[in-house]
GROMACS .gro file of C-alpha atoms in nm:
model
  172
    1MET     CA    1  -4.720  -6.446  -6.580
    2LEU     CA    2  -4.662  -6.083  -6.780
    3LEU     CA    3  -4.380  -6.089  -6.991
    4VAL     CA    4  -4.259  -5.767  -6.845
    5ASP     CA    5  -4.018  -5.564  -7.130
    6ALA     CA    6  -3.689  -5.534  -6.922
    7ASP     CA    7  -3.574  -5.199  -7.078
    8GLN     CA    8  -3.889  -5.064  -6.908
    9PRO     CA    9  -3.911  -5.028  -6.535
   10GLU     CA   10  -4.189  -5.150  -6.289
   11PRO     CA   11  -4.419  -4.868  -6.250
   12MET     CA   12  -4.468  -4.998  -5.853
   13ARG     CA   13  -4.065  -4.973  -5.776
   14SER     CA   14  -4.092  -4.629  -5.990
   15GLY     CA   15  -4.342  -4.420  -5.796
   16ALA     CA   16  -4.171  -4.646  -5.479
   17ARG     CA   17  -3.858  -4.493  -5.575
   18GLU     CA   18  -3.961  -4.114  -5.612
   19LEU     CA   19  -4.193  -4.123  -5.312
   20ALA     CA   20  -3.780  -4.215  -5.098
   21LEU     CA   21  -3.727  -3.979  -5.307
   22PHE     CA   22  -3.915  -3.667  -5.240
   23LEU     CA   23  -3.909  -3.788  -4.882
   24THR     CA   24  -3.587  -3.761  -4.802
   25PRO     CA   25  -3.417  -3.449  -4.652
   26GLU     CA   26  -3.144  -3.282  -4.988
   27PRO     CA   27  -2.808  -3.407  -4.927
   28GLY     CA   28  -2.711  -3.059  -4.972
   29ALA     CA   29  -2.898  -2.905  -4.695
   30GLU     CA   30  -2.768  -3.152  -4.410
   31ALA     CA   31  -2.474  -3.094  -4.539
   32LYS     CA   32  -2.452  -2.700  -4.538
   33GLU     CA   33  -2.553  -2.743  -4.171
   34VAL     CA   34  -2.306  -2.916  -4.070
   35GLU     CA   35  -2.062  -2.718  -4.210
   36GLU     CA   36  -2.241  -2.359  -4.078
   37THR     CA   37  -2.186  -2.536  -3.808
   38ILE     CA   38  -1.812  -2.655  -3.852
   39GLU     CA   39  -1.708  -2.345  -3.951
   40GLY     CA   40  -1.866  -2.130  -3.639
   41MET     CA   41  -1.679  -2.444  -3.398
   42LEU     CA   42  -1.387  -2.364  -3.588
   43LEU     CA   43  -1.405  -1.981  -3.520
   44ARG     CA   44  -1.496  -2.036  -3.192
   45LEU     CA   45  -1.154  -2.243  -3.144
   46GLU     CA   46  -0.932  -1.917  -3.324
   47GLU     CA   47  -1.040  -1.743  -3.069
   48PHE     CA   48  -1.005  -1.909  -2.788
   49CYS     CA   49  -0.663  -2.032  -2.917
   50SER     CA   50  -0.567  -1.613  -2.968
   51LEU     CA   51  -0.681  -1.559  -2.584
   52ALA     CA   52  -0.467  -1.818  -2.449
   53ASP     CA   53  -0.198  -1.758  -2.675
   54LEU     CA   54  -0.233  -1.366  -2.511
   55ILE     CA   55  -0.231  -1.479  -2.174
   56ARG     CA   56   0.067  -1.691  -2.203
   57SER     CA   57   0.217  -1.364  -2.313
   58ASP     CA   58   0.111  -1.169  -2.037
   59THR     CA   59   0.203  -1.409  -1.836
   60SER     CA   60   0.572  -1.427  -1.862
   61GLN     CA   61   0.582  -1.070  -1.974
   62ILE     CA   62   0.511  -1.033  -1.571
   63LEU     CA   63   0.696  -1.342  -1.455
   64GLU     CA   64   0.990  -1.158  -1.706
   65GLU     CA   65   0.891  -0.743  -1.667
   66ASN     CA   66   0.665  -0.719  -1.334
   67ILE     CA   67   0.722  -1.008  -1.084
   68PRO     CA   68   1.138  -0.866  -1.051
   69VAL     CA   69   1.015  -0.469  -1.009
   70LEU     CA   70   0.790  -0.616  -0.705
   71LYS     CA   71   1.053  -0.769  -0.574
   72ALA     CA   72   1.239  -0.443  -0.592
   73LYS     CA   73   0.979  -0.260  -0.433
   74LEU     CA   74   0.948  -0.554  -0.122
   75THR     CA   75   1.286  -0.501  -0.041
   76GLU     CA   76   1.284  -0.142  -0.017
   77MET     CA   77   0.891  -0.104   0.180
   78ARG     CA   78   1.090  -0.334   0.422
   79GLY     CA   79   1.289  -0.087   0.491
   80ILE     CA   80   1.103   0.201   0.486
   81TYR     CA   81   0.901  -0.023   0.730
   82ALA     CA   82   1.212  -0.105   0.986
   83LYS     CA   83   1.301   0.276   0.960
   84VAL     CA   84   0.918   0.337   1.030
   85ASP     CA   85   0.971   0.128   1.362
   86ARG     CA   86   1.288   0.285   1.466
   87LEU     CA   87   1.085   0.647   1.410
   88GLU     CA   88   0.842   0.463   1.625
   89ALA     CA   89   1.023   0.371   1.894
   90PHE     CA   90   1.230   0.734   1.874
   91VAL     CA   91   0.946   0.834   1.913
   92LYS     CA   92   0.857   0.660   2.220
   93MET     CA   93   1.183   0.765   2.388
   94VAL     CA   94   1.119   1.125   2.289
   95GLY     CA   95   0.804   1.114   2.424
   96HIS     CA   96   0.936   0.936   2.813
   97HIS     CA   97   1.214   1.202   2.773
   98VAL     CA   98   0.938   1.441   2.753
   99ALA     CA   99   0.688   1.352   3.032
  100PHE     CA  100   0.976   1.332   3.206
  101LEU     CA  101   1.091   1.679   3.186
  102GLU     CA  102   0.758   1.839   3.228
  103ALA     CA  103   0.721   1.612   3.576
  104ASP     CA  104   1.046   1.764   3.653
  105VAL     CA  105   0.933   2.178   3.566
  106LEU     CA  106   0.671   2.141   3.773
  107GLN     CA  107   0.827   1.980   4.020
  108ALA     CA  108   1.056   2.323   3.984
  109GLU     CA  109   0.783   2.480   3.957
  110ARG     CA  110   0.623   2.417   4.293
  111ASP     CA  111   0.982   2.442   4.478
  112HIS     CA  112   1.059   2.786   4.309
  113GLY     CA  113   0.813   2.957   4.134
  114ALA     CA  114   0.781   3.266   4.070
  115PHE     CA  115   0.462   3.315   4.244
  116PRO     CA  116   0.581   3.327   4.588
  117GLN     CA  117   0.831   3.589   4.549
  118ALA     CA  118   0.574   3.800   4.353
  119LEU     CA  119   0.352   3.725   4.662
  120ARG     CA  120   0.649   3.898   4.867
  121ARG     CA  121   0.678   4.201   4.737
  122TRP     CA  122   0.384   4.273   4.783
  123LEU     CA  123   0.355   4.162   5.135
  124GLY     CA  124   0.628   4.319   5.209
  125SER     CA  125   0.566   4.626   5.024
  126ALA     CA  126   0.208   4.633   5.222
  127GLY     CA  127   0.411   4.750   5.530
  128LEU     CA  128   0.450   4.400   5.689
  129PRO     CA  129   0.820   4.461   5.857
  130SER     CA  130   0.844   4.016   5.896
  131PHE     CA  131   0.867   3.996   5.494
  132ARG     CA  132   1.087   4.276   5.438
  133ASN     CA  133   1.371   4.107   5.629
  134SER     CA  134   1.335   3.781   5.494
  135PRO     CA  135   1.644   3.580   5.478
  136ALA     CA  136   1.769   3.614   5.058
  137PRO     CA  137   1.606   3.304   4.876
  138VAL     CA  138   1.920   3.066   4.833
  139PRO     CA  139   1.995   3.003   4.446
  140VAL     CA  140   1.897   2.644   4.385
  141THR     CA  141   2.121   2.472   4.103
  142TYR     CA  142   1.960   2.253   3.830
  143GLU     CA  143   2.130   1.925   3.682
  144LEU     CA  144   1.973   1.884   3.354
  145PRO     CA  145   1.952   1.456   3.375
  146THR     CA  146   2.127   1.320   3.073
  147LEU     CA  147   1.888   1.295   2.779
  148TYR     CA  148   1.958   1.146   2.416
  149ARG     CA  149   2.112   1.294   2.153
  150THR     CA  150   1.955   1.351   1.823
  151GLU     CA  151   2.247   1.275   1.598
  152ASP     CA  152   2.318   0.999   1.753
  153TYR     CA  153   1.968   0.798   1.636
  154PHE     CA  154   2.003   1.001   1.359
  155PRO     CA  155   2.358   1.095   1.220
  156VAL     CA  156   2.392   1.354   0.973
  157ASP     CA  157   2.666   1.310   0.652
  158ALA     CA  158   2.911   1.547   0.601
  159GLY     CA  159   2.775   1.702   0.227
  160GLU     CA  160   2.452   1.711   0.456
  161ALA     CA  161   2.550   1.902   0.754
  162GLN     CA  162   2.712   2.205   0.481
  163HIS     CA  163   2.342   2.237   0.382
  164HIS     CA  164   2.140   2.215   0.711
  165PRO     CA  165   2.287   2.477   0.987
  166ARG     CA  166   2.314   2.314   1.320
  167THR     CA  167   2.172   2.629   1.467
  168CYS     CA  168   1.891   2.820   1.413
  169PRO     CA  169   1.839   3.072   1.218
  170ARG     CA  170   1.783   3.439   1.371
  171PRO     CA  171   1.465   3.606   1.238
  172LEU     CA  172   1.591   3.975   1.137
   0.00000   0.00000   0.00000
């Protein structure tokens, strides 16, 4: 057996150590890479947290400010929808009255129109004696059917009545 000096490292062992150190990557480079990855993840986490806080504040603003305004507008719109429904019913009723009166006017024109009177005058002036001595037309009375009153459907306040006269203005 060879006696080896205890203070001197064995040449084989020192070579193996050097080779191990050479083949082992630097722990500093791996640590830097891990630190960079952690920093990137922390940055993304901070961005995510700020977005979550922004969403929470927007949600609370919507719940506290905008929703009550929307509810008030919804209530207002329901009133407007009800008025529109009443106006549609009123227009439909007026349309029925107009159609009824139009039919009544057409019937009156057929029964007592101006055309037969003009024809009688023309034939009477032509010298036909039977048309000259025709009996005088009997005046026909017309009774207006009961119709709606707009004031019944659209009441006028006293303040509005002063601003809007009930009679039509006369042209100058």
